[in-house]
């Protein structure tokens, strides 16, 4: 593996990899927001119900 | 055998995910185990902490072994060994024996560096950040999935869970062995094998930039695992009144609320990690080098800058966490914690987007050193947090007395415009590097 500063075009898999990581981020934000909403309203949250 | 690098990435990610699931499965069932064996709070704490005992030394050995014998063999051995021990622990009736068996199962956590080495041997420098991020971030989710799903699937029957986790680990081990290939080319595999001597290990361990990356990982992943252990207790003690005011009046309710706030850090730190690798790739692609002092002309200079930014953000967030705690604002504290989790992911993803580029001939040894020694942070930070007179001040103390010197050392070690890996405690020749 040779490090390079030249702008090498990405291979086709790369866009799917990036899409997957954005999906993971959306899941992280959604689960965090849901858990915090539940907890700040006294309804429970991760890891179980109140 | 025909294969593709994506297949190798998937194999490594599934293997790591399952190892993480096994690693933290003891914690997921600790209430059931405590009830079955009538454990007191100290014994429960010992059981929880045992998960991390094997990580520092185990990762160092695993990193070396993956260079020496190839990642597929090393990973398959870890999966099979931990799987068999997990199966054995399902039939154990003595707590002492169960404890020892679960400590051995926790060796599964060392597999991280093996997969890092495996992915590094297959992907090119322009996509290494995203590839390593996808591997590590998706694999890390195994811990969260374990905490969320295992108790819901198996209830209090931890024996069934340990049995199934072990059996499936054996299947993954066979898959890894049959389909995994150590490197993209024979030359790449042979280079890593040839460099895996004791002299090669001394070379990596003595490089300033390797030490700086190890400290960077201690600031990120070391902090992440420290916070996993520390935060539930912090919120239940430091914000007890605020949590009571939310309506959580019972002890179990306070634990659930505190656990939720703590889990936010762990979840964001894990799931934002691939994004951090992507950002490292993006910095590289755009050639961004905004920080002073750090090299600007190295082939991977933008990645060094991205990691530098992450380390500064982590330090600032730690100070902000103390500030939010001192004001007694629970909402603010949780908000800062979300930010800290994201910044931690920038640090973990940023570090391992660099390791294979700095030590392309010794990716396993470098990953073992940087990913292994840094886990000691998980033991040190909680001691400082707990030792502070004011429960909120520990974050600031760690930031000022540990993280600021770490960041300064990183800036200093990353300043070389040519071959930073040649600079270390010994001259490269003395440290075993012939070139």
PDB file of C-alpha atoms in Angstrom, chain A residues 1-11 13-14 16-50, chain B residues 5-6 120 123-128 130-131 134 138 147-148 152 188 246-249 253 256-257 259-261 263-264 267-268 271-272 274-275 278 281 284-285 298-300 330-331 334 356-357 360:
ATOM      1  CA  UNK A   1       0.000   0.000   0.000  1.00  0.00           C
ATOM      2  CA  UNK A   2       1.598   3.227  -1.134  1.00  0.00           C
ATOM      3  CA  UNK A   3       0.360   6.484   0.419  1.00  0.00           C
ATOM      4  CA  UNK A   4      -0.312   9.150  -2.124  1.00  0.00           C
ATOM      5  CA  UNK A   5      -1.479  12.738  -2.352  1.00  0.00           C
ATOM      6  CA  UNK A   6      -2.723  12.290  -5.900  1.00  0.00           C
ATOM      7  CA  UNK A   7      -6.515  12.325  -6.204  1.00  0.00           C
ATOM      8  CA  UNK A   8      -7.286   8.712  -7.070  1.00  0.00           C
ATOM      9  CA  UNK A   9     -10.886   8.043  -8.200  1.00  0.00           C
ATOM     10  CA  UNK A  10     -12.795   5.773  -5.867  1.00  0.00           C
ATOM     11  CA  UNK A  11     -13.818   2.260  -6.872  1.00  0.00           C
ATOM     12  CA  UNK A  13     -17.820  -0.214  -3.831  1.00  0.00           C
ATOM     13  CA  UNK A  14     -16.898   3.053  -2.144  1.00  0.00           C
ATOM     14  CA  UNK A  16     -22.083   1.839  -1.125  1.00  0.00           C
ATOM     15  CA  UNK A  17     -19.664   1.864   1.817  1.00  0.00           C
ATOM     16  CA  UNK A  18     -20.297   5.566   2.370  1.00  0.00           C
ATOM     17  CA  UNK A  19     -24.087   5.027   2.077  1.00  0.00           C
ATOM     18  CA  UNK A  20     -23.853   2.287   4.710  1.00  0.00           C
ATOM     19  CA  UNK A  21     -21.899   4.470   7.127  1.00  0.00           C
ATOM     20  CA  UNK A  22     -24.446   7.262   6.743  1.00  0.00           C
ATOM     21  CA  UNK A  23     -27.178   4.712   7.501  1.00  0.00           C
ATOM     22  CA  UNK A  24     -25.301   3.754  10.666  1.00  0.00           C
ATOM     23  CA  UNK A  25     -25.128   7.421  11.675  1.00  0.00           C
ATOM     24  CA  UNK A  26     -28.853   7.882  11.106  1.00  0.00           C
ATOM     25  CA  UNK A  27     -29.506   4.831  13.319  1.00  0.00           C
ATOM     26  CA  UNK A  28     -27.201   6.262  16.016  1.00  0.00           C
ATOM     27  CA  UNK A  29     -28.971   9.613  15.961  1.00  0.00           C
ATOM     28  CA  UNK A  30     -32.458   8.046  15.918  1.00  0.00           C
ATOM     29  CA  UNK A  31     -31.799   5.617  18.790  1.00  0.00           C
ATOM     30  CA  UNK A  32     -30.067   8.308  20.855  1.00  0.00           C
ATOM     31  CA  UNK A  33     -32.842  10.847  20.245  1.00  0.00           C
ATOM     32  CA  UNK A  34     -35.581   8.307  21.041  1.00  0.00           C
ATOM     33  CA  UNK A  35     -33.850   7.137  24.230  1.00  0.00           C
ATOM     34  CA  UNK A  36     -33.240  10.696  25.412  1.00  0.00           C
ATOM     35  CA  UNK A  37     -36.814  11.746  24.619  1.00  0.00           C
ATOM     36  CA  UNK A  38     -38.158   8.784  26.627  1.00  0.00           C
ATOM     37  CA  UNK A  39     -35.853   9.473  29.544  1.00  0.00           C
ATOM     38  CA  UNK A  40     -36.333  13.229  29.727  1.00  0.00           C
ATOM     39  CA  UNK A  41     -40.088  12.612  29.810  1.00  0.00           C
ATOM     40  CA  UNK A  42     -39.802  10.081  32.623  1.00  0.00           C
ATOM     41  CA  UNK A  43     -40.955   7.244  30.360  1.00  0.00           C
ATOM     42  CA  UNK A  44     -37.867   5.027  30.603  1.00  0.00           C
ATOM     43  CA  UNK A  45     -35.361   4.375  27.856  1.00  0.00           C
ATOM     44  CA  UNK A  46     -32.384   2.243  27.057  1.00  0.00           C
ATOM     45  CA  UNK A  47     -31.729  -0.389  28.388  1.00  0.00           C
ATOM     46  CA  UNK A  48     -35.283  -1.106  29.519  1.00  0.00           C
ATOM     47  CA  UNK A  49     -38.590   0.333  30.570  1.00  0.00           C
ATOM     48  CA  UNK A  50     -39.126   2.443  33.633  1.00  0.00           C
TER      49      UNK A  50
ATOM     50  CA  UNK B   5     -11.570  -7.203  -0.967  1.00  0.00           C
ATOM     51  CA  UNK B   6     -15.210  -6.572  -0.041  1.00  0.00           C
ATOM     52  CA  UNK B 120      -5.012  -2.918   5.897  1.00  0.00           C
ATOM     53  CA  UNK B 123      -7.339  -1.790   0.851  1.00  0.00           C
ATOM     54  CA  UNK B 124      -5.450   1.056  -0.785  1.00  0.00           C
ATOM     55  CA  UNK B 125      -4.425   4.273   0.923  1.00  0.00           C
ATOM     56  CA  UNK B 126      -7.179   6.450  -0.613  1.00  0.00           C
ATOM     57  CA  UNK B 127      -9.983   4.305   0.875  1.00  0.00           C
ATOM     58  CA  UNK B 128      -8.349   2.908   4.001  1.00  0.00           C
ATOM     59  CA  UNK B 130     -13.619   4.291   5.253  1.00  0.00           C
ATOM     60  CA  UNK B 131     -12.718   0.592   5.060  1.00  0.00           C
ATOM     61  CA  UNK B 134     -16.693   0.315   8.462  1.00  0.00           C
ATOM     62  CA  UNK B 138     -19.852  -1.941  12.583  1.00  0.00           C
ATOM     63  CA  UNK B 147     -26.656  -5.291  25.789  1.00  0.00           C
ATOM     64  CA  UNK B 148     -29.927  -4.642  23.948  1.00  0.00           C
ATOM     65  CA  UNK B 152     -34.403 -10.035  25.523  1.00  0.00           C
ATOM     66  CA  UNK B 188       2.365  -7.841   0.745  1.00  0.00           C
ATOM     67  CA  UNK B 246     -37.851  13.468  35.846  1.00  0.00           C
ATOM     68  CA  UNK B 247     -40.038  10.927  37.630  1.00  0.00           C
ATOM     69  CA  UNK B 248     -37.564   8.074  38.165  1.00  0.00           C
ATOM     70  CA  UNK B 249     -38.129   7.529  41.858  1.00  0.00           C
ATOM     71  CA  UNK B 253     -35.622   3.740  37.607  1.00  0.00           C
ATOM     72  CA  UNK B 256     -32.324   3.000  33.820  1.00  0.00           C
ATOM     73  CA  UNK B 257     -32.154   6.788  33.380  1.00  0.00           C
ATOM     74  CA  UNK B 259     -27.819   3.913  31.919  1.00  0.00           C
ATOM     75  CA  UNK B 260     -29.614   5.668  29.067  1.00  0.00           C
ATOM     76  CA  UNK B 261     -27.469   8.797  29.357  1.00  0.00           C
ATOM     77  CA  UNK B 263     -25.350   4.520  26.554  1.00  0.00           C
ATOM     78  CA  UNK B 264     -25.678   7.633  24.375  1.00  0.00           C
ATOM     79  CA  UNK B 267     -23.652   4.399  20.873  1.00  0.00           C
ATOM     80  CA  UNK B 268     -22.533   7.593  19.158  1.00  0.00           C
ATOM     81  CA  UNK B 271     -21.731   4.299  15.107  1.00  0.00           C
ATOM     82  CA  UNK B 272     -20.012   7.550  14.120  1.00  0.00           C
ATOM     83  CA  UNK B 274     -17.045   4.839  10.110  1.00  0.00           C
ATOM     84  CA  UNK B 275     -17.941   8.481   9.444  1.00  0.00           C
ATOM     85  CA  UNK B 278     -14.699   8.712   5.824  1.00  0.00           C
ATOM     86  CA  UNK B 281     -10.471  10.011   3.515  1.00  0.00           C
ATOM     87  CA  UNK B 284      -6.952  13.347   2.263  1.00  0.00           C
ATOM     88  CA  UNK B 285      -8.958  13.755  -0.939  1.00  0.00           C
ATOM     89  CA  UNK B 298       3.631  14.252   3.830  1.00  0.00           C
ATOM     90  CA  UNK B 299       1.578  12.001   1.540  1.00  0.00           C
ATOM     91  CA  UNK B 300      -0.900  11.425   4.397  1.00  0.00           C
ATOM     92  CA  UNK B 330     -28.602  17.577  33.219  1.00  0.00           C
ATOM     93  CA  UNK B 331     -29.750  18.449  29.692  1.00  0.00           C
ATOM     94  CA  UNK B 334     -26.134  14.938  28.145  1.00  0.00           C
ATOM     95  CA  UNK B 356      -1.564   1.186   8.192  1.00  0.00           C
ATOM     96  CA  UNK B 357      -0.124   4.141   6.241  1.00  0.00           C
ATOM     97  CA  UNK B 360       2.658  -0.457   5.937  1.00  0.00           C
TER      98      UNK B 360
END
